[in-house]
Amino acid sequence: MRYPDGGGLTAGQRKRREEVRIRAADLYEEGVEVPCIARELRVSEKSVYQWRRAWESGGREALRSKGPSGYDCRLGPHLQAKLAAWLEEGPAAHGWTDDQVWTAARVRTLIGRKFHISYSVSGVTRLLHRMGYSVQMPARPATERDEDAVTAWREATWQEVKAFRAATGAFICLEDEAGVTGRPPKGRTWGRRGITPTVRVSGRSRGRLSVAGLLCFRPGLPARLCYRLRRHTGRKGERRSLSETDCIRLPDGAHQLLKAPLIVVWDRLSTHTSKTMQALVAEREWLTVILLPGYAPDLNPVEGLWAHIKRSLANLAARTLSELETLLRRRLKALQYRHTILDGFLAGTGLARDRPN
């Protein structure tokens, strides 16, 4: 919140508060009881008692506004405007070339250089709030997601994938990974008005689960879901994500199940594009890999699958990692028989399936 007058209230708010206190003085003179005054003015009884003591000692004048509270800012409006202009130039313009992040410590140093005024870090934080600044989390730069590349992939590459599928009789398989921990995702629930339910979970690290999902489509056949799950218990030196071997075993299992060539479409994760993975793919003549454009989760139906799964785990307080694994496997197992829902994940991306041959 921004306090332009240096205190917690604006001039208009202070005036309205003063009118309430003056009205309380009128009721004091009429002999109205404190609880009745509190109900009429919609304030606490504690405030009414405090105002009455001030009224008894100093009369109505003691209830009038004393103006904005707090100390005057050492940087006046014109100096704040200069500081804001320098902040807009970015940290690199003032010697911080390592990254483009303004921290309170850096702003403190900048104020000392430019104005020769010493501020504490907490004082800088209050100053920035006064100026209308707050901590921000920058979005990914627009250059990282190339909308033209996404459109071209949707209109050209996807058509080529379907044409290649029709020529080879392969399954089109879209893959993605996700992680699940003991901290459940938040979800909505019914409760008494004004009382938000609280789900208590352990604050200790109990490991995590990594799961890779593969949605397989071919015209005329129901959609198929294959998955591979791995536990990470947090032991020293243990890998916290799926390796290239884990990722390649998922298409291997799907190939044994479907008895057909596979066209696997996945993102540009380092595990998918590494030299190790390229060598593993080259060893499998039945496997063709297609990469999605950068930062295009809207083209991957498995993203919708993970959102559906995590929504079903909302507010869940699993006591152990084994319990969480069991619940996750049950959710995935149930979805394997819900072919209509699996088709809906693909429809949600706008990638149309070709018709049966």
mmCIF file of C-alpha atoms in Angstrom:
data_model
loop_
_atom_site.group_PDB
_atom_site.id
_atom_site.type_symbol
_atom_site.label_atom_id
_atom_site.label_comp_id
_atom_site.label_asym_id
_atom_site.label_seq_id
_atom_site.Cartn_x
_atom_site.Cartn_y
_atom_site.Cartn_z
ATOM 1 C CA MET A 1 0.000 0.000 0.000
ATOM 2 C CA ARG A 2 1.199 3.522 -0.745
ATOM 3 C CA TYR A 3 0.874 6.273 1.903
ATOM 4 C CA PRO A 4 1.362 9.567 0.055
ATOM 5 C CA ASP A 5 1.024 11.734 3.188
ATOM 6 C CA GLY A 6 3.694 9.936 5.147
ATOM 7 C CA GLY A 7 1.313 8.178 7.538
ATOM 8 C CA GLY A 8 -1.196 5.393 7.457
ATOM 9 C CA LEU A 9 -4.168 7.586 6.412
ATOM 10 C CA THR A 10 -4.835 10.159 3.725
ATOM 11 C CA ALA A 11 -6.233 13.606 4.515
ATOM 12 C CA GLY A 12 -9.751 12.504 3.593
ATOM 13 C CA GLN A 13 -9.537 9.430 5.790
ATOM 14 C CA ARG A 14 -8.259 11.482 8.729
ATOM 15 C CA LYS A 15 -11.182 13.878 8.284
ATOM 16 C CA ARG A 16 -13.722 11.040 8.363
ATOM 17 C CA ARG A 17 -12.114 9.603 11.495
ATOM 18 C CA GLU A 18 -12.283 13.023 13.146
ATOM 19 C CA GLU A 19 -16.002 13.294 12.339
ATOM 20 C CA VAL A 20 -16.568 9.940 14.054
ATOM 21 C CA ARG A 21 -14.769 11.111 17.193
ATOM 22 C CA ILE A 22 -16.701 14.409 17.272
ATOM 23 C CA ARG A 23 -19.945 12.454 16.976
ATOM 24 C CA ALA A 24 -18.778 10.355 19.928
ATOM 25 C CA ALA A 25 -18.255 13.587 21.936
ATOM 26 C CA ASP A 26 -21.892 14.546 21.235
ATOM 27 C CA LEU A 27 -23.035 11.201 22.567
ATOM 28 C CA TYR A 28 -20.824 11.559 25.662
ATOM 29 C CA GLU A 29 -22.587 14.847 26.443
ATOM 30 C CA GLU A 30 -25.956 13.134 26.057
ATOM 31 C CA GLY A 31 -24.930 10.461 28.560
ATOM 32 C CA VAL A 32 -25.154 7.516 26.139
ATOM 33 C CA GLU A 33 -23.515 4.292 27.356
ATOM 34 C CA VAL A 34 -20.242 3.126 25.798
ATOM 35 C CA PRO A 35 -21.619 -0.123 24.281
ATOM 36 C CA CYS A 36 -24.409 1.823 22.588
ATOM 37 C CA ILE A 37 -21.919 4.354 21.167
ATOM 38 C CA ALA A 38 -19.722 1.552 19.859
ATOM 39 C CA ARG A 39 -22.677 -0.085 18.082
ATOM 40 C CA GLU A 40 -23.889 3.162 16.548
ATOM 41 C CA LEU A 41 -20.469 4.269 15.308
ATOM 42 C CA ARG A 42 -19.391 0.702 14.382
ATOM 43 C CA VAL A 43 -16.144 0.878 16.320
ATOM 44 C CA SER A 44 -14.724 -1.134 19.207
ATOM 45 C CA GLU A 45 -15.602 -0.355 22.804
ATOM 46 C CA LYS A 46 -11.885 0.038 23.519
ATOM 47 C CA SER A 47 -11.716 2.973 21.081
ATOM 48 C CA VAL A 48 -14.795 4.566 22.640
ATOM 49 C CA TYR A 49 -13.238 4.348 26.115
ATOM 50 C CA GLN A 50 -9.960 5.881 24.840
ATOM 51 C CA TRP A 51 -11.817 8.736 23.173
ATOM 52 C CA ARG A 52 -13.852 9.375 26.330
ATOM 53 C CA ARG A 53 -10.713 9.669 28.458
ATOM 54 C CA ALA A 54 -9.261 12.150 25.970
ATOM 55 C CA TRP A 55 -12.575 14.058 25.896
ATOM 56 C CA GLU A 56 -12.756 14.223 29.698
ATOM 57 C CA SER A 57 -9.219 15.635 29.921
ATOM 58 C CA GLY A 58 -9.175 17.980 26.925
ATOM 59 C CA GLY A 59 -12.697 18.357 25.571
ATOM 60 C CA ARG A 60 -13.574 18.278 21.873
ATOM 61 C CA GLU A 61 -10.207 19.721 20.834
ATOM 62 C CA ALA A 62 -8.488 16.601 22.173
ATOM 63 C CA LEU A 63 -10.462 14.526 19.637
ATOM 64 C CA ARG A 64 -9.497 16.545 16.601
ATOM 65 C CA SER A 65 -6.961 15.189 14.088
ATOM 66 C CA LYS A 66 -3.290 15.927 14.796
ATOM 67 C CA GLY A 67 -2.383 15.590 11.102
ATOM 68 C CA PRO A 68 -0.274 12.866 9.479
ATOM 69 C CA SER A 69 1.627 10.630 11.865
ATOM 70 C CA GLY A 70 5.223 9.499 11.605
ATOM 71 C CA TYR A 71 8.402 11.326 10.650
ATOM 72 C CA ASP A 72 8.810 13.404 7.530
ATOM 73 C CA CYS A 73 10.681 11.629 4.772
ATOM 74 C CA ARG A 74 14.261 12.797 4.335
ATOM 75 C CA LEU A 75 13.821 12.576 0.567
ATOM 76 C CA GLY A 76 11.325 15.159 -0.569
ATOM 77 C CA PRO A 77 9.044 14.711 -3.574
ATOM 78 C CA HIS A 78 11.575 16.139 -6.029
ATOM 79 C CA LEU A 79 14.339 13.860 -4.731
ATOM 80 C CA GLN A 80 12.016 10.872 -4.840
ATOM 81 C CA ALA A 81 11.277 11.699 -8.490
ATOM 82 C CA LYS A 82 15.014 11.696 -9.246
ATOM 83 C CA LEU A 83 15.460 8.374 -7.448
ATOM 84 C CA ALA A 84 12.564 6.859 -9.397
ATOM 85 C CA ALA A 85 14.154 7.976 -12.686
ATOM 86 C CA TRP A 86 17.462 6.346 -11.734
ATOM 87 C CA LEU A 87 15.687 3.142 -10.737
ATOM 88 C CA GLU A 88 13.975 3.046 -14.124
ATOM 89 C CA GLU A 89 17.405 3.075 -15.802
ATOM 90 C CA GLY A 90 18.150 -0.316 -14.244
ATOM 91 C CA PRO A 91 21.014 -1.603 -12.075
ATOM 92 C CA ALA A 92 23.429 -1.960 -15.015
ATOM 93 C CA ALA A 93 23.387 1.804 -15.595
ATOM 94 C CA HIS A 94 24.745 2.313 -12.074
ATOM 95 C CA GLY A 95 27.479 -0.316 -12.037
ATOM 96 C CA TRP A 96 25.668 -3.556 -11.144
ATOM 97 C CA THR A 97 26.232 -5.621 -14.275
ATOM 98 C CA ASP A 98 25.930 -9.094 -12.736
ATOM 99 C CA ASP A 99 22.140 -9.105 -13.000
ATOM 100 C CA GLN A 100 19.211 -6.764 -13.483
ATOM 101 C CA VAL A 101 17.807 -6.934 -9.953
ATOM 102 C CA TRP A 102 17.159 -3.966 -7.680
ATOM 103 C CA THR A 103 17.588 -4.985 -4.039
ATOM 104 C CA ALA A 104 17.056 -2.803 -0.987
ATOM 105 C CA ALA A 105 20.807 -2.899 -0.318
ATOM 106 C CA ARG A 106 21.585 -1.654 -3.836
ATOM 107 C CA VAL A 107 18.998 1.132 -3.570
ATOM 108 C CA ARG A 108 20.556 2.073 -0.206
ATOM 109 C CA THR A 109 23.958 2.344 -1.869
ATOM 110 C CA LEU A 110 22.496 4.379 -4.735
ATOM 111 C CA ILE A 111 20.897 6.855 -2.312
ATOM 112 C CA GLY A 112 24.192 7.236 -0.486
ATOM 113 C CA ARG A 113 26.063 7.905 -3.747
ATOM 114 C CA LYS A 114 23.594 10.405 -5.163
ATOM 115 C CA PHE A 115 22.221 12.206 -2.116
ATOM 116 C CA HIS A 116 24.874 11.485 0.572
ATOM 117 C CA ILE A 117 22.110 10.339 2.907
ATOM 118 C CA SER A 118 22.442 7.192 5.004
ATOM 119 C CA TYR A 119 19.478 4.798 5.078
ATOM 120 C CA SER A 120 19.065 1.406 6.674
ATOM 121 C CA VAL A 121 17.861 -1.482 4.540
ATOM 122 C CA SER A 122 14.501 -1.495 6.349
ATOM 123 C CA GLY A 123 14.291 2.266 5.869
ATOM 124 C CA VAL A 124 14.829 1.828 2.134
ATOM 125 C CA THR A 125 12.031 -0.752 2.079
ATOM 126 C CA ARG A 126 9.631 1.714 3.718
ATOM 127 C CA LEU A 127 10.770 4.465 1.347
ATOM 128 C CA LEU A 128 10.131 2.302 -1.714
ATOM 129 C CA HIS A 129 6.665 1.418 -0.436
ATOM 130 C CA ARG A 130 6.007 5.135 0.068
ATOM 131 C CA MET A 131 7.043 5.755 -3.537
ATOM 132 C CA GLY A 132 4.647 3.102 -4.811
ATOM 133 C CA TYR A 133 7.160 0.289 -5.353
ATOM 134 C CA SER A 134 6.716 -3.315 -4.298
ATOM 135 C CA VAL A 135 8.606 -6.583 -4.735
ATOM 136 C CA GLN A 136 7.955 -7.880 -8.238
ATOM 137 C CA MET A 137 8.567 -11.231 -9.926
ATOM 138 C CA PRO A 138 9.331 -10.500 -13.595
ATOM 139 C CA ALA A 139 7.590 -12.632 -16.169
ATOM 140 C CA ARG A 140 9.635 -14.486 -18.713
ATOM 141 C CA PRO A 141 10.860 -12.159 -21.437
ATOM 142 C CA ALA A 142 8.629 -12.140 -24.463
ATOM 143 C CA THR A 143 11.609 -13.087 -26.623
ATOM 144 C CA GLU A 144 11.802 -16.517 -24.953
ATOM 145 C CA ARG A 145 8.434 -17.531 -26.391
ATOM 146 C CA ASP A 146 8.320 -17.023 -30.117
ATOM 147 C CA GLU A 147 4.648 -16.780 -31.056
ATOM 148 C CA ASP A 148 5.505 -17.111 -34.735
ATOM 149 C CA ALA A 149 7.364 -20.360 -34.038
ATOM 150 C CA VAL A 150 4.436 -21.689 -31.997
ATOM 151 C CA THR A 151 1.989 -20.843 -34.786
ATOM 152 C CA ALA A 152 4.261 -22.395 -37.417
ATOM 153 C CA TRP A 153 4.606 -25.579 -35.350
ATOM 154 C CA ARG A 154 0.846 -25.838 -34.934
ATOM 155 C CA GLU A 155 0.085 -25.218 -38.621
ATOM 156 C CA ALA A 156 3.021 -26.944 -40.315
ATOM 157 C CA THR A 157 4.950 -29.325 -38.047
ATOM 158 C CA TRP A 158 1.834 -30.892 -36.541
ATOM 159 C CA GLN A 159 0.460 -31.550 -40.019
ATOM 160 C CA GLU A 160 3.741 -33.207 -40.983
ATOM 161 C CA VAL A 161 3.590 -35.362 -37.843
ATOM 162 C CA LYS A 162 0.084 -36.534 -38.749
ATOM 163 C CA ALA A 163 1.125 -37.227 -42.348
ATOM 164 C CA PHE A 164 4.117 -39.259 -41.155
ATOM 165 C CA ARG A 165 1.853 -41.149 -38.748
ATOM 166 C CA ALA A 166 -0.542 -41.999 -41.568
ATOM 167 C CA ALA A 167 2.320 -43.307 -43.712
ATOM 168 C CA THR A 168 3.917 -45.454 -41.006
ATOM 169 C CA GLY A 169 0.932 -46.475 -38.856
ATOM 170 C CA ALA A 170 2.675 -45.098 -35.764
ATOM 171 C CA PHE A 171 1.167 -43.746 -32.567
ATOM 172 C CA ILE A 172 1.585 -40.041 -31.810
ATOM 173 C CA CYS A 173 2.790 -39.848 -28.199
ATOM 174 C CA LEU A 174 3.125 -36.605 -26.244
ATOM 175 C CA GLU A 175 5.292 -36.681 -23.109
ATOM 176 C CA ASP A 176 5.903 -34.447 -20.118
ATOM 177 C CA GLU A 177 7.236 -34.725 -16.548
ATOM 178 C CA ALA A 178 5.963 -33.406 -13.239
ATOM 179 C CA GLY A 179 6.972 -33.463 -9.587
ATOM 180 C CA VAL A 180 4.797 -34.092 -6.535
ATOM 181 C CA THR A 181 5.805 -33.361 -2.931
ATOM 182 C CA GLY A 182 4.246 -33.696 0.488
ATOM 183 C CA ARG A 183 3.066 -30.071 0.337
ATOM 184 C CA PRO A 184 -0.334 -30.394 -1.325
ATOM 185 C CA PRO A 185 -1.637 -27.909 -3.903
ATOM 186 C CA LYS A 186 -4.284 -25.549 -2.543
ATOM 187 C CA GLY A 187 -7.880 -26.155 -3.507
ATOM 188 C CA ARG A 188 -11.284 -24.629 -2.837
ATOM 189 C CA THR A 189 -13.665 -26.143 -0.331
ATOM 190 C CA TRP A 190 -16.891 -25.251 1.460
ATOM 191 C CA GLY A 191 -16.584 -23.873 4.971
ATOM 192 C CA ARG A 192 -18.198 -21.469 7.371
ATOM 193 C CA ARG A 193 -18.172 -17.867 6.204
ATOM 194 C CA GLY A 194 -15.100 -16.047 7.511
ATOM 195 C CA ILE A 195 -13.353 -19.219 8.690
ATOM 196 C CA THR A 196 -10.816 -20.557 6.185
ATOM 197 C CA PRO A 197 -10.042 -24.245 6.754
ATOM 198 C CA THR A 198 -6.409 -25.019 7.533
ATOM 199 C CA VAL A 199 -4.658 -28.194 6.400
ATOM 200 C CA ARG A 200 -1.687 -29.045 8.598
ATOM 201 C CA VAL A 201 1.267 -30.744 6.944
ATOM 202 C CA SER A 202 4.704 -31.650 8.204
ATOM 203 C CA GLY A 203 7.377 -29.029 7.619
ATOM 204 C CA ARG A 204 10.102 -31.618 7.261
ATOM 205 C CA SER A 205 11.349 -32.687 3.843
ATOM 206 C CA ARG A 206 10.019 -36.165 3.091
ATOM 207 C CA GLY A 207 11.324 -36.526 -0.424
ATOM 208 C CA ARG A 208 9.438 -36.119 -3.653
ATOM 209 C CA LEU A 209 8.012 -38.067 -6.570
ATOM 210 C CA SER A 210 8.939 -37.561 -10.211
ATOM 211 C CA VAL A 211 6.494 -38.868 -12.766
ATOM 212 C CA ALA A 212 6.624 -38.896 -16.568
ATOM 213 C CA GLY A 213 3.420 -39.310 -18.555
ATOM 214 C CA LEU A 214 2.929 -40.398 -22.154
ATOM 215 C CA LEU A 215 -0.391 -39.847 -23.947
ATOM 216 C CA CYS A 216 -0.649 -42.022 -27.067
ATOM 217 C CA PHE A 217 -3.125 -41.330 -29.879
ATOM 218 C CA ARG A 218 -3.998 -43.089 -33.133
ATOM 219 C CA PRO A 219 -7.200 -42.559 -35.153
ATOM 220 C CA GLY A 220 -9.841 -45.206 -34.599
ATOM 221 C CA LEU A 221 -8.345 -46.358 -31.279
ATOM 222 C CA PRO A 222 -8.921 -45.109 -27.730
ATOM 223 C CA ALA A 223 -6.272 -42.853 -26.242
ATOM 224 C CA ARG A 224 -3.732 -44.627 -24.057
ATOM 225 C CA LEU A 225 -1.862 -43.356 -21.014
ATOM 226 C CA CYS A 226 1.515 -44.723 -19.958
ATOM 227 C CA TYR A 227 3.526 -43.390 -17.056
ATOM 228 C CA ARG A 228 6.727 -43.965 -15.144
ATOM 229 C CA LEU A 229 7.188 -42.925 -11.527
ATOM 230 C CA ARG A 230 10.348 -42.588 -9.469
ATOM 231 C CA ARG A 231 10.846 -41.821 -5.783
ATOM 232 C CA HIS A 232 13.450 -39.388 -4.443
ATOM 233 C CA THR A 233 14.014 -39.802 -0.723
ATOM 234 C CA GLY A 234 16.424 -36.891 -0.367
ATOM 235 C CA ARG A 235 19.555 -38.915 0.329
ATOM 236 C CA LYS A 236 22.867 -37.218 -0.289
ATOM 237 C CA GLY A 237 24.013 -37.478 -3.900
ATOM 238 C CA GLU A 238 20.653 -38.794 -5.116
ATOM 239 C CA ARG A 239 19.298 -37.378 -8.353
ATOM 240 C CA ARG A 240 16.180 -35.239 -7.830
ATOM 241 C CA SER A 241 14.738 -35.642 -11.318
ATOM 242 C CA LEU A 242 14.270 -38.241 -14.035
ATOM 243 C CA SER A 243 17.400 -39.195 -15.951
ATOM 244 C CA GLU A 244 17.746 -39.958 -19.663
ATOM 245 C CA THR A 245 17.435 -43.651 -18.877
ATOM 246 C CA ASP A 246 14.188 -43.099 -16.985
ATOM 247 C CA CYS A 247 12.774 -41.016 -19.848
ATOM 248 C CA ILE A 248 13.676 -43.524 -22.574
ATOM 249 C CA ARG A 249 12.218 -46.463 -20.651
ATOM 250 C CA LEU A 250 8.789 -44.889 -20.899
ATOM 251 C CA PRO A 251 8.655 -45.084 -24.751
ATOM 252 C CA ASP A 252 10.202 -48.557 -24.503
ATOM 253 C CA GLY A 253 7.298 -49.735 -22.371
ATOM 254 C CA ALA A 254 4.745 -48.043 -24.609
ATOM 255 C CA HIS A 255 6.291 -49.695 -27.676
ATOM 256 C CA GLN A 256 5.998 -53.132 -26.088
ATOM 257 C CA LEU A 257 2.382 -52.411 -25.169
ATOM 258 C CA LEU A 258 1.218 -50.897 -28.460
ATOM 259 C CA LYS A 259 3.271 -53.060 -30.843
ATOM 260 C CA ALA A 260 3.732 -50.163 -33.266
ATOM 261 C CA PRO A 261 6.233 -47.392 -34.111
ATOM 262 C CA LEU A 262 6.074 -44.283 -31.957
ATOM 263 C CA ILE A 263 6.359 -40.590 -32.756
ATOM 264 C CA VAL A 264 7.226 -38.980 -29.418
ATOM 265 C CA VAL A 265 6.632 -35.241 -29.060
ATOM 266 C CA TRP A 266 8.196 -33.570 -26.036
ATOM 267 C CA ASP A 267 9.637 -30.252 -24.894
ATOM 268 C CA ARG A 268 13.201 -28.987 -24.990
ATOM 269 C CA LEU A 269 14.172 -30.091 -21.488
ATOM 270 C CA SER A 270 17.910 -30.676 -21.193
ATOM 271 C CA THR A 271 17.263 -34.356 -20.500
ATOM 272 C CA HIS A 272 15.423 -34.601 -23.839
ATOM 273 C CA THR A 273 18.060 -32.829 -25.913
ATOM 274 C CA SER A 274 21.276 -34.137 -24.353
ATOM 275 C CA LYS A 275 23.809 -36.176 -26.341
ATOM 276 C CA THR A 276 23.022 -39.188 -24.189
ATOM 277 C CA MET A 277 19.353 -39.007 -25.152
ATOM 278 C CA GLN A 278 20.201 -38.502 -28.825
ATOM 279 C CA ALA A 279 22.287 -41.670 -28.734
ATOM 280 C CA LEU A 280 19.495 -43.626 -27.033
ATOM 281 C CA VAL A 281 16.949 -42.461 -29.631
ATOM 282 C CA ALA A 282 19.295 -43.371 -32.507
ATOM 283 C CA GLU A 283 19.454 -46.965 -31.226
ATOM 284 C CA ARG A 284 15.678 -47.379 -31.664
ATOM 285 C CA GLU A 285 14.564 -47.564 -35.277
ATOM 286 C CA TRP A 286 10.886 -47.551 -34.282
ATOM 287 C CA LEU A 287 11.203 -44.220 -32.431
ATOM 288 C CA THR A 288 10.940 -40.733 -33.941
ATOM 289 C CA VAL A 289 11.317 -37.680 -31.725
ATOM 290 C CA ILE A 290 9.775 -34.273 -32.458
ATOM 291 C CA LEU A 291 10.595 -31.236 -30.300
ATOM 292 C CA LEU A 292 7.997 -28.683 -29.270
ATOM 293 C CA PRO A 293 8.833 -24.977 -29.673
ATOM 294 C CA GLY A 294 10.263 -23.225 -26.639
ATOM 295 C CA TYR A 295 7.895 -22.290 -23.797
ATOM 296 C CA ALA A 296 4.770 -23.770 -25.384
ATOM 297 C CA PRO A 297 3.033 -25.810 -22.647
ATOM 298 C CA ASP A 298 -0.301 -25.010 -24.317
ATOM 299 C CA LEU A 299 0.644 -27.465 -27.100
ATOM 300 C CA ASN A 300 1.218 -30.397 -24.736
ATOM 301 C CA PRO A 301 -1.918 -32.227 -23.532
ATOM 302 C CA VAL A 302 0.055 -33.868 -20.710
ATOM 303 C CA GLU A 303 0.177 -30.440 -19.036
ATOM 304 C CA GLY A 304 -3.606 -30.657 -18.740
ATOM 305 C CA LEU A 305 -3.232 -34.173 -17.360
ATOM 306 C CA TRP A 306 -0.955 -32.948 -14.546
ATOM 307 C CA ALA A 307 -3.324 -30.092 -13.750
ATOM 308 C CA HIS A 308 -6.178 -32.603 -13.501
ATOM 309 C CA ILE A 309 -4.153 -34.900 -11.237
ATOM 310 C CA LYS A 310 -2.940 -32.156 -8.915
ATOM 311 C CA ARG A 311 -6.448 -30.727 -8.635
ATOM 312 C CA SER A 312 -7.553 -34.096 -7.277
ATOM 313 C CA LEU A 313 -4.719 -33.951 -4.714
ATOM 314 C CA ALA A 314 -5.725 -30.495 -3.441
ATOM 315 C CA ASN A 315 -5.596 -30.035 0.361
ATOM 316 C CA LEU A 316 -4.285 -33.591 0.747
ATOM 317 C CA ALA A 317 -2.095 -34.132 3.797
ATOM 318 C CA ALA A 318 -0.221 -37.367 3.049
ATOM 319 C CA ARG A 319 1.645 -38.618 6.086
ATOM 320 C CA THR A 320 4.353 -40.545 4.252
ATOM 321 C CA LEU A 321 5.925 -40.613 0.815
ATOM 322 C CA SER A 322 4.596 -44.150 0.302
ATOM 323 C CA GLU A 323 1.040 -42.957 0.976
ATOM 324 C CA LEU A 324 1.467 -40.137 -1.531
ATOM 325 C CA GLU A 325 2.852 -42.566 -4.110
ATOM 326 C CA THR A 326 -0.087 -44.917 -3.626
ATOM 327 C CA LEU A 327 -2.606 -42.121 -4.108
ATOM 328 C CA LEU A 328 -0.820 -40.831 -7.214
ATOM 329 C CA ARG A 329 -0.739 -44.300 -8.767
ATOM 330 C CA ARG A 330 -4.467 -44.705 -8.074
ATOM 331 C CA ARG A 331 -5.253 -41.410 -9.816
ATOM 332 C CA LEU A 332 -3.157 -42.367 -12.846
ATOM 333 C CA LYS A 333 -4.569 -45.895 -12.955
ATOM 334 C CA ALA A 334 -8.133 -44.564 -12.932
ATOM 335 C CA LEU A 335 -7.359 -42.166 -15.787
ATOM 336 C CA GLN A 336 -6.027 -44.997 -17.938
ATOM 337 C CA TYR A 337 -9.624 -46.209 -18.311
ATOM 338 C CA ARG A 338 -11.138 -42.742 -18.897
ATOM 339 C CA HIS A 339 -10.422 -42.540 -22.623
ATOM 340 C CA THR A 340 -12.846 -39.656 -23.164
ATOM 341 C CA ILE A 341 -10.987 -37.516 -20.636
ATOM 342 C CA LEU A 342 -7.655 -38.389 -22.249
ATOM 343 C CA ASP A 343 -9.031 -37.303 -25.633
ATOM 344 C CA GLY A 344 -10.195 -34.078 -23.968
ATOM 345 C CA PHE A 345 -6.647 -33.197 -22.931
ATOM 346 C CA LEU A 346 -5.615 -33.255 -26.604
ATOM 347 C CA ALA A 347 -8.697 -31.299 -27.636
ATOM 348 C CA GLY A 348 -7.794 -28.653 -25.073
ATOM 349 C CA THR A 349 -4.584 -27.889 -26.937
ATOM 350 C CA GLY A 350 -6.414 -27.249 -30.218
ATOM 351 C CA LEU A 351 -4.368 -29.948 -31.989
ATOM 352 C CA ALA A 352 -6.910 -31.849 -34.043
ATOM 353 C CA ARG A 353 -6.539 -35.581 -34.617
ATOM 354 C CA ASP A 354 -6.635 -36.874 -38.169
ATOM 355 C CA ARG A 355 -9.433 -39.165 -39.222
ATOM 356 C CA PRO A 356 -9.107 -42.976 -39.251
ATOM 357 C CA ASN A 357 -7.545 -44.431 -42.362
#
